[in-house]
Amino acid sequence: MPENDSVSVRIEALAAQLDGWGCTPEEIDEVRRAQGVDLPRSYETFLRVLGRDGGGLMGGTEVCFGEIAQVRRWAIDLLEENRAQHPDEEVFRLPDDAVVISSHQGYVFEFVRTSLGDDPPVEWWSEGSTSLGRSTVGAASIADWLERELVARDRRSEEALRSHRRSIQAMRRRRFQPEMCPTCGGNLQWRGEIVYQAGDPNSGRDRQIAMCAAEGRSFWRWGDEPDTPLR
Ligand SMILES: [Zn+2]
């Protein structure tokens, strides 16, 4: 099946470049059940090679296993709310063959249509956009959708982007490999923090803070150094 393989090749190469961590076959089945439709091959490949940590791409967006169980429901609810708020406007209806692949801050979602073949375009819909009645193609394919995220769209340096990705990746990985308190072995509650300070070489770098409730103390490490001990 050469044409099918070519769909996967770019996504697999990207995952290798990002040191991505993918879903198990059981997790992919769970996604399929939650969506209630077949998954396009390209999206299934994304789940297989990047589904657990997304390679650190798209931080702040629900896009990985453990984040996306409800995204289809959220998309439908968001459209319903907008229909109620804008009774005089035509509001988009999620197609039956849509696989919702992301949700961002509760007001925008992305989807692919499984009837459009192995490698469908990624479409988005957003609350507050001027055209509530239709979706917009944001990327020609899942591979393009991922590659777009590798490019800085603001003034952040390549190095800062890489650092941020690594930090997002570490946070997502902890969902599958919980890290315990280094002194008492108890559960840790994690949060991220970014401090901007002129003149500080670490300004804008992600700090990950772990709170041990049992001991009432907290630890931290740089998000882009996930293998260093907590301090
Ligand atoms: Zn502790």
Short mmCIF file of C-alpha atoms and ligand atoms in Angstrom, two decimals:
data_model
loop_
_atom_site.label_atom_id
_atom_site.label_comp_id
_atom_site.label_asym_id
_atom_site.label_seq_id
_atom_site.Cartn_x
_atom_site.Cartn_y
_atom_site.Cartn_z
CA MET A 1 0.00 0.00 0.00
CA PRO A 2 2.53 2.63 -1.08
CA GLU A 3 0.16 5.60 -1.09
CA ASN A 4 -0.95 4.79 2.43
CA ASP A 5 2.65 4.55 3.57
CA SER A 6 3.43 7.99 2.17
CA VAL A 7 0.71 9.45 4.39
CA SER A 8 2.51 8.13 7.44
CA VAL A 9 6.10 8.82 6.44
CA ARG A 10 6.14 12.59 7.09
CA ILE A 11 4.32 12.23 10.39
CA GLU A 12 6.66 9.47 11.51
CA ALA A 13 9.72 11.55 10.56
CA LEU A 14 8.37 14.49 12.53
CA ALA A 15 7.74 12.29 15.56
CA ALA A 16 11.31 10.99 15.39
CA GLN A 17 12.65 14.54 15.18
CA LEU A 18 10.58 15.56 18.23
CA ASP A 19 11.31 12.40 20.22
CA GLY A 20 7.55 11.86 20.30
CA TRP A 21 5.73 9.31 22.42
CA GLY A 22 2.74 7.57 20.87
CA CYS A 23 -0.42 5.84 22.06
CA THR A 24 -0.88 2.12 22.59
CA PRO A 25 -3.30 0.31 20.23
CA GLU A 26 -5.78 0.17 23.14
CA GLU A 27 -5.59 3.93 23.60
CA ILE A 28 -6.16 4.46 19.87
CA ASP A 29 -9.24 2.21 20.12
CA GLU A 30 -10.45 4.35 23.00
CA VAL A 31 -10.15 7.48 20.85
CA ARG A 32 -12.02 5.74 18.03
CA ARG A 33 -14.84 4.78 20.42
CA ALA A 34 -15.03 8.30 21.87
CA GLN A 35 -15.33 9.79 18.37
CA GLY A 36 -17.82 7.17 17.23
CA VAL A 37 -16.40 7.15 13.67
CA ASP A 38 -13.43 5.62 11.88
CA LEU A 39 -10.18 7.57 12.15
CA PRO A 40 -8.42 8.71 8.97
CA ARG A 41 -5.07 6.99 8.52
CA SER A 42 -3.13 10.24 8.97
CA TYR A 43 -4.75 10.96 12.32
CA GLU A 44 -4.30 7.39 13.46
CA THR A 45 -0.60 7.73 12.61
CA PHE A 46 -0.43 10.93 14.67
CA LEU A 47 -1.89 9.04 17.65
CA ARG A 48 0.43 6.07 17.11
CA VAL A 49 3.65 8.12 17.08
CA LEU A 50 2.79 11.37 18.94
CA GLY A 51 -0.45 10.67 20.79
CA ARG A 52 0.92 10.73 24.32
CA ASP A 53 3.11 13.81 24.32
CA GLY A 54 2.57 15.48 20.94
CA GLY A 55 6.33 15.97 20.77
CA GLY A 56 5.64 19.03 22.92
CA LEU A 57 3.72 20.73 20.11
CA MET A 58 0.58 22.75 20.72
CA GLY A 59 0.99 23.40 24.43
CA GLY A 60 -2.20 24.81 25.94
CA THR A 61 -4.35 22.96 23.40
CA GLU A 62 -6.08 19.67 24.15
CA VAL A 63 -4.64 17.46 21.49
CA CYS A 64 -3.08 14.40 23.19
CA PHE A 65 -4.46 11.22 24.71
CA GLY A 66 -5.63 12.07 28.21
CA GLU A 67 -6.80 15.50 27.02
CA ILE A 68 -9.08 14.63 24.12
CA ALA A 69 -11.64 12.18 25.55
CA GLN A 70 -14.31 14.91 25.54
CA VAL A 71 -13.31 17.07 22.57
CA ARG A 72 -16.09 15.87 20.28
CA ARG A 73 -18.68 16.52 22.99
CA TRP A 74 -17.20 19.96 23.70
CA ALA A 75 -17.32 20.89 20.01
CA ILE A 76 -20.98 19.89 19.71
CA ASP A 77 -21.86 21.75 22.92
CA LEU A 78 -19.99 24.87 21.75
CA LEU A 79 -21.92 24.87 18.47
CA GLU A 80 -25.20 24.38 20.35
CA GLU A 81 -24.43 27.30 22.66
CA ASN A 82 -23.70 29.49 19.65
CA ARG A 83 -26.91 28.42 17.98
CA ALA A 84 -28.80 29.52 21.10
CA GLN A 85 -26.90 32.83 21.28
CA HIS A 86 -27.30 33.66 17.58
CA PRO A 87 -30.84 32.55 16.69
CA ASP A 88 -30.82 34.69 13.51
CA GLU A 89 -27.58 33.31 12.16
CA GLU A 90 -26.74 30.04 10.56
CA VAL A 91 -24.31 28.21 12.84
CA PHE A 92 -22.10 25.39 11.63
CA ARG A 93 -23.13 21.79 12.30
CA LEU A 94 -20.45 19.23 13.00
CA PRO A 95 -20.53 16.71 10.13
CA ASP A 96 -21.33 13.14 11.17
CA ASP A 97 -18.00 11.93 9.79
CA ALA A 98 -15.94 14.52 11.70
CA VAL A 99 -13.18 13.42 14.04
CA VAL A 100 -12.52 16.30 16.43
CA ILE A 101 -8.77 16.40 16.99
CA SER A 102 -8.26 19.43 19.22
CA SER A 103 -9.87 21.98 21.47
CA HIS A 104 -8.29 25.28 22.42
CA GLN A 105 -9.45 27.27 25.46
CA GLY A 106 -13.02 26.14 24.90
CA TYR A 107 -13.73 28.44 21.94
CA VAL A 108 -12.03 26.85 18.95
CA PHE A 109 -11.80 23.26 17.77
CA GLU A 110 -10.25 21.43 14.83
CA PHE A 111 -11.44 18.34 13.01
CA VAL A 112 -10.77 16.05 10.08
CA ARG A 113 -13.45 14.30 8.02
CA THR A 114 -13.03 10.60 7.77
CA SER A 115 -14.97 10.39 4.47
CA LEU A 116 -12.28 12.49 2.75
CA GLY A 117 -9.78 9.66 2.58
CA ASP A 118 -6.52 8.72 4.30
CA ASP A 119 -5.11 12.24 4.51
CA PRO A 120 -7.89 14.83 4.89
CA PRO A 121 -7.35 18.55 5.50
CA VAL A 122 -7.57 19.92 9.05
CA GLU A 123 -10.51 22.27 9.44
CA TRP A 124 -11.26 24.63 12.32
CA TRP A 125 -14.24 26.47 13.69
CA SER A 126 -14.06 29.32 16.17
CA GLU A 127 -16.52 31.14 18.33
CA GLY A 128 -16.40 34.86 17.58
CA SER A 129 -15.27 34.38 14.01
CA THR A 130 -17.13 36.37 11.37
CA SER A 131 -18.47 33.26 9.68
CA LEU A 132 -20.17 31.08 12.26
CA GLY A 133 -21.86 29.14 9.51
CA ARG A 134 -18.82 27.39 8.15
CA SER A 135 -15.52 25.81 9.04
CA THR A 136 -12.18 26.87 7.55
CA VAL A 137 -9.38 24.67 6.25
CA GLY A 138 -6.33 25.50 8.36
CA ALA A 139 -3.91 22.91 7.06
CA ALA A 140 -3.87 20.70 3.98
CA SER A 141 -3.08 17.59 6.04
CA ILE A 142 -2.20 16.34 9.51
CA ALA A 143 1.49 16.50 8.55
CA ASP A 144 1.13 20.17 7.52
CA TRP A 145 -0.81 20.88 10.70
CA LEU A 146 2.10 19.53 12.77
CA GLU A 147 4.83 21.16 10.69
CA ARG A 148 3.17 24.54 11.01
CA GLU A 149 3.74 24.28 14.76
CA LEU A 150 7.48 23.90 14.31
CA VAL A 151 7.79 27.40 12.91
CA ALA A 152 7.94 30.40 15.19
CA ARG A 153 5.02 32.73 14.55
CA ASP A 154 6.18 35.38 16.95
CA ARG A 155 9.54 36.79 18.00
CA ARG A 156 10.53 33.82 20.08
CA SER A 157 13.87 32.34 19.13
CA GLU A 158 14.25 28.79 17.88
CA GLU A 159 15.98 27.96 21.14
CA ALA A 160 13.12 29.34 23.23
CA LEU A 161 10.63 27.35 21.15
CA ARG A 162 12.59 24.15 21.62
CA SER A 163 12.84 24.78 25.35
CA HIS A 164 9.10 25.38 25.59
CA ARG A 165 8.31 22.24 23.57
CA ARG A 166 10.50 20.11 25.80
CA SER A 167 8.72 21.50 28.83
CA ILE A 168 5.24 20.78 27.42
CA GLN A 169 6.41 17.28 26.50
CA ALA A 170 7.66 16.63 30.05
CA MET A 171 4.34 17.80 31.55
CA ARG A 172 2.33 15.52 29.26
CA ARG A 173 4.60 12.54 29.89
CA ARG A 174 4.00 12.75 33.63
CA ARG A 175 0.38 11.78 32.96
CA PHE A 176 1.69 8.34 31.95
CA GLN A 177 4.72 8.21 34.24
CA PRO A 178 3.78 9.94 37.49
CA GLU A 179 6.73 11.31 39.42
CA MET A 180 6.68 10.99 43.19
CA CYS A 181 8.01 13.32 45.88
CA PRO A 182 11.80 12.91 46.11
CA THR A 183 11.81 13.05 49.91
CA CYS A 184 8.61 11.31 51.10
CA GLY A 185 7.50 9.38 48.00
CA GLY A 186 4.03 10.96 48.10
CA ASN A 187 1.99 12.47 45.30
CA LEU A 188 3.05 15.74 43.75
CA GLN A 189 0.84 18.47 42.35
CA TRP A 190 2.42 20.14 39.36
CA ARG A 191 2.12 23.57 37.87
CA GLY A 192 4.11 25.62 35.45
CA GLU A 193 5.42 29.13 35.82
CA ILE A 194 7.20 31.45 33.42
CA VAL A 195 8.92 34.53 34.79
CA TYR A 196 9.89 37.37 32.50
CA GLN A 197 12.64 39.57 33.80
CA ALA A 198 14.83 41.89 31.81
CA GLY A 199 18.49 40.97 32.07
CA ASP A 200 17.81 37.48 33.43
CA PRO A 201 19.21 34.89 31.03
CA ASN A 202 16.46 32.47 32.11
CA SER A 203 13.72 35.00 31.46
CA GLY A 204 10.81 33.33 29.67
CA ARG A 205 12.01 29.84 30.47
CA ASP A 206 9.44 27.40 31.87
CA ARG A 207 9.80 26.48 35.50
CA GLN A 208 7.89 23.39 36.65
CA ILE A 209 6.86 23.45 40.27
CA ALA A 210 5.87 20.34 42.21
CA MET A 211 3.98 20.71 45.47
CA CYS A 212 4.05 17.92 48.06
CA ALA A 213 0.87 18.36 50.13
CA ALA A 214 1.96 15.77 52.71
CA GLU A 215 5.05 17.77 53.60
CA GLY A 216 3.73 21.21 52.71
CA ARG A 217 6.76 22.01 50.59
CA SER A 218 7.49 22.48 46.95
CA PHE A 219 10.27 21.62 44.54
CA TRP A 220 11.08 22.83 41.06
CA ARG A 221 13.14 22.22 37.96
CA TRP A 222 13.53 23.82 34.55
CA GLY A 223 10.92 22.38 32.24
CA ASP A 224 13.46 21.79 29.49
CA GLU A 225 15.66 19.70 31.81
CA PRO A 226 13.23 16.89 32.70
CA ASP A 227 16.02 14.49 33.63
CA THR A 228 17.55 16.69 36.33
CA PRO A 229 16.60 16.13 39.99
CA LEU A 230 13.97 18.31 41.60
CA ARG A 231 15.48 21.01 43.79
ZN ZN B 1 6.95 14.85 50.09
#
